[in-house]
Amino acid sequence: MKRKKADAKRAVSQGLIVLGCLLICLIWVLPFLWMLGTSMRREIDSFNLPPAFWPEQWNIENYQKVFDMIPFLKFTWNSFFISASATLAMLVVTSMAAYAFARINFAFKKIAFPILLSGMMIPVSSTLVPLFFTIRDLNLMDTQAAVILLGIYYPIGLLLLRQFMMTIPKSYDEAAYIDGASRLRIFWSIILPMSRSTMIVAAVLCFVVNWNNYLVPLVFLNSEGNYPLTLGMQFLKDSWTIDQTVMLAAVVLSVIPPAIVYITCQKFLLQGVITSGLKS
């Protein structure tokens, strides 16, 4: 009898968990479905009250208008180039920094790490003035290099990689030292391959952050030819009006590249998050 009650309680609890997960998924998916439906409406239908969830008449011409009104592929390439370059540079810098903080003892180590992580709590908008003068003095204004340079700093990637590298037994390093390996050889041949899943997690997160970045390109880029997609989509509106069906069609298209990146790397994401559990 007790066993049946325990099984019933377990079934109820599992059912509630599944129901809660479905509810959360629905909350996340509904806005995207609404955006997708609106992007396929006629402009006049978008003003109907009450609004219909799905369009009565499907209209894919909005997607064609996106390519007619702006150089969408050019802006997409700019976004991809900036995001991919910043992500690759972030991985190089962050992996070396994480290795140093996780496996090397040096002066002020316990102070430097929290200082680097504190950048997560500082809004980018509050640092735009000093960053503007720095980029200007480096003669990088109105260049994609400026946006890439500012996109390299990603404290979450440093935190994830450092926490994972701390879980790797020091015996690997000691055995490699006995065999005559240098610290650089240990980092390249042992630590990095073992950190692959966590590096992919950090790379995907950093890529998405740079892909969605709007404020930094707005401040440091002036030439339309350098604009990423986040800035380029502003040309879909005129001085007084905006066709929200065309704008949302552009937004749907802009979601595709990061979605492809996520789907491609999906099998590594959960593994990377688990293996980089926050170990003090």
Tab-separated table of C-alpha atoms in Angstrom:
chain	number	residue	atom	x	y	z
A	1	MET	CA	0.000	0.000	0.000
A	2	LYS	CA	2.787	2.408	0.950
A	3	ARG	CA	4.594	1.579	-2.266
A	4	LYS	CA	1.490	2.363	-4.333
A	5	LYS	CA	1.113	5.705	-2.556
A	6	ALA	CA	4.774	6.511	-3.201
A	7	ASP	CA	4.399	5.616	-6.891
A	8	ALA	CA	1.265	7.771	-7.121
A	9	LYS	CA	3.031	10.737	-5.501
A	10	ARG	CA	5.987	10.279	-7.860
A	11	ALA	CA	3.681	10.177	-10.882
A	12	VAL	CA	1.866	13.321	-9.724
A	13	SER	CA	5.125	15.190	-9.075
A	14	GLN	CA	6.525	14.172	-12.462
A	15	GLY	CA	3.302	15.229	-14.146
A	16	LEU	CA	3.465	18.629	-12.449
A	17	ILE	CA	7.086	19.045	-13.540
A	18	VAL	CA	6.209	18.199	-17.144
A	19	LEU	CA	3.233	20.570	-17.016
A	20	GLY	CA	5.416	23.340	-15.628
A	21	CYS	CA	8.040	22.779	-18.342
A	22	LEU	CA	5.364	22.868	-21.044
A	23	LEU	CA	3.975	26.100	-19.597
A	24	ILE	CA	7.422	27.698	-19.596
A	25	CYS	CA	8.018	26.551	-23.195
A	26	LEU	CA	4.655	27.994	-24.196
A	27	ILE	CA	5.532	31.352	-22.613
A	28	TRP	CA	8.779	31.436	-24.584
A	29	VAL	CA	7.380	30.182	-27.893
A	30	LEU	CA	4.157	32.229	-28.094
A	31	PRO	CA	5.883	35.604	-28.763
A	32	PHE	CA	7.889	34.065	-31.593
A	33	LEU	CA	4.781	32.480	-33.115
A	34	TRP	CA	2.989	35.830	-32.876
A	35	MET	CA	5.952	37.500	-34.593
A	36	LEU	CA	5.971	34.849	-37.312
A	37	GLY	CA	2.232	35.231	-37.897
A	38	THR	CA	2.415	39.032	-38.018
A	39	SER	CA	5.292	38.901	-40.499
A	40	MET	CA	2.986	37.058	-42.921
A	41	ARG	CA	0.016	39.410	-42.608
A	42	ARG	CA	-0.940	42.121	-45.026
A	43	GLU	CA	-0.175	45.555	-43.612
A	44	ILE	CA	-3.857	46.469	-43.412
A	45	ASP	CA	-4.632	43.271	-41.455
A	46	SER	CA	-2.124	44.184	-38.744
A	47	PHE	CA	-4.491	46.936	-37.544
A	48	ASN	CA	-7.518	44.670	-37.058
A	49	LEU	CA	-9.134	44.659	-33.629
A	50	PRO	CA	-9.208	42.257	-31.984
A	51	PRO	CA	-6.036	40.981	-33.677
A	52	ALA	CA	-6.054	37.411	-34.969
A	53	PHE	CA	-3.262	35.120	-33.842
A	54	TRP	CA	-2.752	33.721	-37.351
A	55	PRO	CA	-3.267	35.794	-40.518
A	56	GLU	CA	-6.445	35.167	-42.458
A	57	GLN	CA	-4.500	35.511	-45.687
A	58	TRP	CA	-0.867	34.430	-45.731
A	59	ASN	CA	1.467	36.941	-47.362
A	60	ILE	CA	5.125	36.090	-47.955
A	61	GLU	CA	5.743	39.264	-49.954
A	62	ASN	CA	6.895	40.957	-46.744
A	63	TYR	CA	10.052	38.860	-46.857
A	64	GLN	CA	10.721	39.929	-50.430
A	65	LYS	CA	10.236	43.563	-49.393
A	66	VAL	CA	12.991	43.165	-46.807
A	67	PHE	CA	15.519	42.311	-49.523
A	68	ASP	CA	14.166	45.063	-51.800
A	69	MET	CA	14.331	47.827	-49.181
A	70	ILE	CA	17.742	47.150	-47.601
A	71	PRO	CA	20.942	45.217	-48.488
A	72	PHE	CA	19.915	42.495	-46.070
A	73	LEU	CA	22.642	39.996	-47.025
A	74	LYS	CA	25.347	42.664	-46.627
A	75	PHE	CA	24.118	43.581	-43.151
A	76	THR	CA	23.854	39.881	-42.258
A	77	TRP	CA	27.437	39.267	-43.362
A	78	ASN	CA	28.621	42.248	-41.288
A	79	SER	CA	26.852	40.851	-38.222
A	80	PHE	CA	28.307	37.400	-38.801
A	81	PHE	CA	31.829	38.735	-39.355
A	82	ILE	CA	31.742	40.913	-36.241
A	83	SER	CA	30.177	38.193	-34.055
A	84	ALA	CA	32.425	35.380	-35.287
A	85	SER	CA	35.605	37.470	-35.038
A	86	ALA	CA	34.787	38.668	-31.526
A	87	THR	CA	33.907	35.133	-30.461
A	88	LEU	CA	37.140	33.615	-31.800
A	89	ALA	CA	39.220	36.345	-30.164
A	90	MET	CA	37.269	35.906	-26.923
A	91	LEU	CA	38.039	32.178	-26.884
A	92	VAL	CA	41.768	32.795	-27.345
A	93	VAL	CA	42.010	35.436	-24.620
A	94	THR	CA	39.516	33.882	-22.197
A	95	SER	CA	40.896	30.347	-22.391
A	96	MET	CA	44.400	31.558	-21.538
A	97	ALA	CA	43.117	33.769	-18.732
A	98	ALA	CA	40.957	30.948	-17.352
A	99	TYR	CA	43.944	28.584	-17.397
A	100	ALA	CA	46.042	31.105	-15.484
A	101	PHE	CA	43.363	31.702	-12.838
A	102	ALA	CA	42.567	27.985	-12.469
A	103	ARG	CA	46.010	26.361	-12.440
A	104	ILE	CA	48.735	28.973	-11.870
A	105	ASN	CA	49.534	30.724	-8.613
A	106	PHE	CA	50.495	34.381	-9.010
A	107	ALA	CA	50.310	37.601	-7.022
A	108	PHE	CA	46.898	39.230	-6.549
A	109	LYS	CA	45.170	36.261	-8.185
A	110	LYS	CA	42.270	36.275	-5.723
A	111	ILE	CA	41.761	40.007	-6.246
A	112	ALA	CA	42.130	40.138	-10.022
A	113	PHE	CA	39.512	37.492	-10.786
A	114	PRO	CA	36.579	39.229	-8.991
A	115	ILE	CA	37.627	42.526	-10.571
A	116	LEU	CA	37.419	40.998	-14.058
A	117	LEU	CA	34.048	39.437	-13.288
A	118	SER	CA	32.691	42.708	-11.913
A	119	GLY	CA	32.281	43.884	-15.496
A	120	MET	CA	29.099	41.807	-15.640
A	121	MET	CA	27.497	44.236	-13.178
A	122	ILE	CA	28.484	47.421	-15.048
A	123	PRO	CA	26.106	48.529	-17.831
A	124	VAL	CA	27.789	49.182	-21.172
A	125	SER	CA	26.018	52.533	-21.394
A	126	SER	CA	27.885	53.791	-18.323
A	127	THR	CA	31.277	53.153	-19.967
A	128	LEU	CA	30.536	54.567	-23.430
A	129	VAL	CA	32.257	57.920	-22.828
A	130	PRO	CA	35.696	56.532	-21.836
A	131	LEU	CA	35.371	53.826	-24.492
A	132	PHE	CA	34.615	56.483	-27.102
A	133	PHE	CA	37.793	58.429	-26.310
A	134	THR	CA	39.839	55.209	-26.223
A	135	ILE	CA	38.588	54.040	-29.607
A	136	ARG	CA	39.082	57.530	-31.043
A	137	ASP	CA	42.683	57.663	-29.813
A	138	LEU	CA	43.314	54.252	-31.395
A	139	ASN	CA	41.997	55.601	-34.747
A	140	LEU	CA	39.377	52.854	-34.868
A	141	MET	CA	36.278	55.008	-35.142
A	142	ASP	CA	33.840	53.860	-37.835
A	143	THR	CA	35.581	50.497	-38.208
A	144	GLN	CA	34.282	47.041	-37.491
A	145	ALA	CA	37.521	46.408	-35.591
A	146	ALA	CA	36.266	48.737	-32.847
A	147	VAL	CA	33.081	46.710	-32.362
A	148	ILE	CA	35.053	43.445	-32.463
A	149	LEU	CA	37.552	44.738	-29.899
A	150	LEU	CA	34.785	45.726	-27.485
A	151	GLY	CA	33.018	42.397	-28.036
A	152	ILE	CA	35.982	40.325	-26.865
A	153	TYR	CA	35.435	41.060	-23.171
A	154	TYR	CA	33.003	38.382	-21.988
A	155	PRO	CA	33.225	37.640	-18.233
A	156	ILE	CA	30.720	34.759	-18.369
A	157	GLY	CA	33.040	32.855	-20.699
A	158	LEU	CA	35.933	33.431	-18.307
A	159	LEU	CA	33.839	32.204	-15.370
A	160	LEU	CA	32.651	29.049	-17.148
A	161	LEU	CA	36.102	28.070	-18.409
A	162	ARG	CA	37.865	28.807	-15.144
A	163	GLN	CA	35.357	26.800	-13.123
A	164	PHE	CA	35.678	23.829	-15.457
A	165	MET	CA	39.478	23.927	-15.551
A	166	MET	CA	39.508	23.861	-11.751
A	167	THR	CA	37.760	20.466	-11.864
A	168	ILE	CA	40.534	18.875	-13.981
A	169	PRO	CA	42.846	16.904	-11.660
A	170	LYS	CA	46.311	18.402	-11.205
A	171	SER	CA	47.744	14.932	-11.789
A	172	TYR	CA	47.467	15.563	-15.539
A	173	ASP	CA	49.805	18.544	-15.218
A	174	GLU	CA	52.219	16.671	-12.967
A	175	ALA	CA	52.439	13.702	-15.327
A	176	ALA	CA	53.036	16.041	-18.266
A	177	TYR	CA	55.775	17.896	-16.323
A	178	ILE	CA	57.516	14.583	-15.661
A	179	ASP	CA	57.456	13.857	-19.400
A	180	GLY	CA	59.088	17.234	-20.059
A	181	ALA	CA	56.055	19.152	-21.336
A	182	SER	CA	56.049	22.922	-20.987
A	183	ARG	CA	53.171	24.862	-19.499
A	184	LEU	CA	52.105	25.965	-22.992
A	185	ARG	CA	52.170	22.353	-24.205
A	186	ILE	CA	50.029	21.246	-21.264
A	187	PHE	CA	47.540	24.027	-21.973
A	188	TRP	CA	47.323	23.275	-25.706
A	189	SER	CA	47.423	19.460	-25.697
A	190	ILE	CA	45.668	18.549	-22.428
A	191	ILE	CA	43.554	21.325	-20.939
A	192	LEU	CA	42.032	22.775	-24.120
A	193	PRO	CA	40.833	19.437	-25.584
A	194	MET	CA	39.224	18.542	-22.251
A	195	SER	CA	37.520	21.972	-22.142
A	196	ARG	CA	35.968	21.698	-25.611
A	197	SER	CA	32.339	21.449	-24.485
A	198	THR	CA	32.638	24.405	-22.125
A	199	MET	CA	34.395	26.459	-24.807
A	200	ILE	CA	31.516	25.761	-27.198
A	201	VAL	CA	29.019	26.960	-24.573
A	202	ALA	CA	30.996	30.172	-24.062
A	203	ALA	CA	31.345	30.629	-27.832
A	204	VAL	CA	27.619	30.244	-28.520
A	205	LEU	CA	26.671	32.659	-25.734
A	206	CYS	CA	29.253	35.221	-26.850
A	207	PHE	CA	28.191	34.900	-30.506
A	208	VAL	CA	24.547	35.576	-29.639
A	209	VAL	CA	25.450	38.567	-27.434
A	210	ASN	CA	27.511	40.144	-30.217
A	211	TRP	CA	24.880	39.304	-32.832
A	212	ASN	CA	22.226	41.161	-30.829
A	213	ASN	CA	24.501	44.074	-29.938
A	214	TYR	CA	22.923	47.393	-30.884
A	215	LEU	CA	24.329	50.128	-28.662
A	216	VAL	CA	28.046	49.667	-29.406
A	217	PRO	CA	27.674	49.662	-33.234
A	218	LEU	CA	25.316	52.639	-32.955
A	219	VAL	CA	27.975	54.683	-31.159
A	220	PHE	CA	31.112	53.616	-33.027
A	221	LEU	CA	29.925	53.018	-36.603
A	222	ASN	CA	28.916	55.774	-39.002
A	223	SER	CA	29.204	54.240	-42.477
A	224	GLU	CA	26.226	52.264	-43.709
A	225	GLY	CA	28.569	49.725	-45.310
A	226	ASN	CA	29.851	48.717	-41.850
A	227	TYR	CA	26.439	48.391	-40.229
A	228	PRO	CA	25.433	45.066	-38.677
A	229	LEU	CA	21.893	43.797	-39.032
A	230	THR	CA	20.748	45.388	-35.772
A	231	LEU	CA	21.479	48.844	-37.220
A	232	GLY	CA	20.623	48.068	-40.823
A	233	MET	CA	17.014	47.195	-40.031
A	234	GLN	CA	16.319	50.811	-39.101
A	235	PHE	CA	16.225	51.611	-42.839
A	236	LEU	CA	12.996	49.619	-43.100
A	237	LYS	CA	11.129	52.595	-41.670
A	238	ASP	CA	10.726	56.102	-43.001
A	239	SER	CA	10.539	59.367	-41.083
A	240	TRP	CA	6.910	58.980	-39.999
A	241	THR	CA	5.681	55.432	-40.368
A	242	ILE	CA	6.836	51.861	-40.054
A	243	ASP	CA	5.341	48.742	-41.610
A	244	GLN	CA	5.488	46.346	-38.673
A	245	THR	CA	4.792	43.335	-40.907
A	246	VAL	CA	7.956	44.003	-42.940
A	247	MET	CA	9.969	44.813	-39.823
A	248	LEU	CA	8.931	41.566	-38.144
A	249	ALA	CA	9.750	39.663	-41.326
A	250	ALA	CA	13.271	41.073	-41.055
A	251	VAL	CA	13.397	40.074	-37.386
A	252	VAL	CA	12.375	36.508	-38.251
A	253	LEU	CA	15.135	36.341	-40.855
A	254	SER	CA	17.662	37.779	-38.390
A	255	VAL	CA	16.918	34.975	-35.930
A	256	ILE	CA	17.901	32.247	-38.406
A	257	PRO	CA	21.763	32.498	-38.204
A	258	PRO	CA	22.037	32.343	-34.395
A	259	ALA	CA	19.390	29.598	-34.399
A	260	ILE	CA	21.547	27.578	-36.806
A	261	VAL	CA	24.561	28.096	-34.546
A	262	TYR	CA	22.550	26.949	-31.521
A	263	ILE	CA	21.119	23.868	-33.240
A	264	THR	CA	24.533	22.881	-34.581
A	265	CYS	CA	26.140	23.099	-31.140
A	266	GLN	CA	23.139	21.924	-29.123
A	267	LYS	CA	24.587	18.555	-28.142
A	268	PHE	CA	27.560	20.295	-26.499
A	269	LEU	CA	25.584	22.936	-24.618
A	270	LEU	CA	24.020	20.859	-21.845
A	271	GLN	CA	27.207	18.853	-21.380
A	272	GLY	CA	29.260	22.038	-21.176
A	273	VAL	CA	26.956	23.686	-18.642
A	274	ILE	CA	26.959	20.585	-16.439
A	275	THR	CA	30.731	20.021	-16.554
A	276	SER	CA	31.423	23.677	-15.794
A	277	GLY	CA	29.353	23.583	-12.591
A	278	LEU	CA	30.282	26.370	-10.238
A	279	LYS	CA	32.901	24.751	-8.036
A	280	SER	CA	34.483	27.067	-5.520
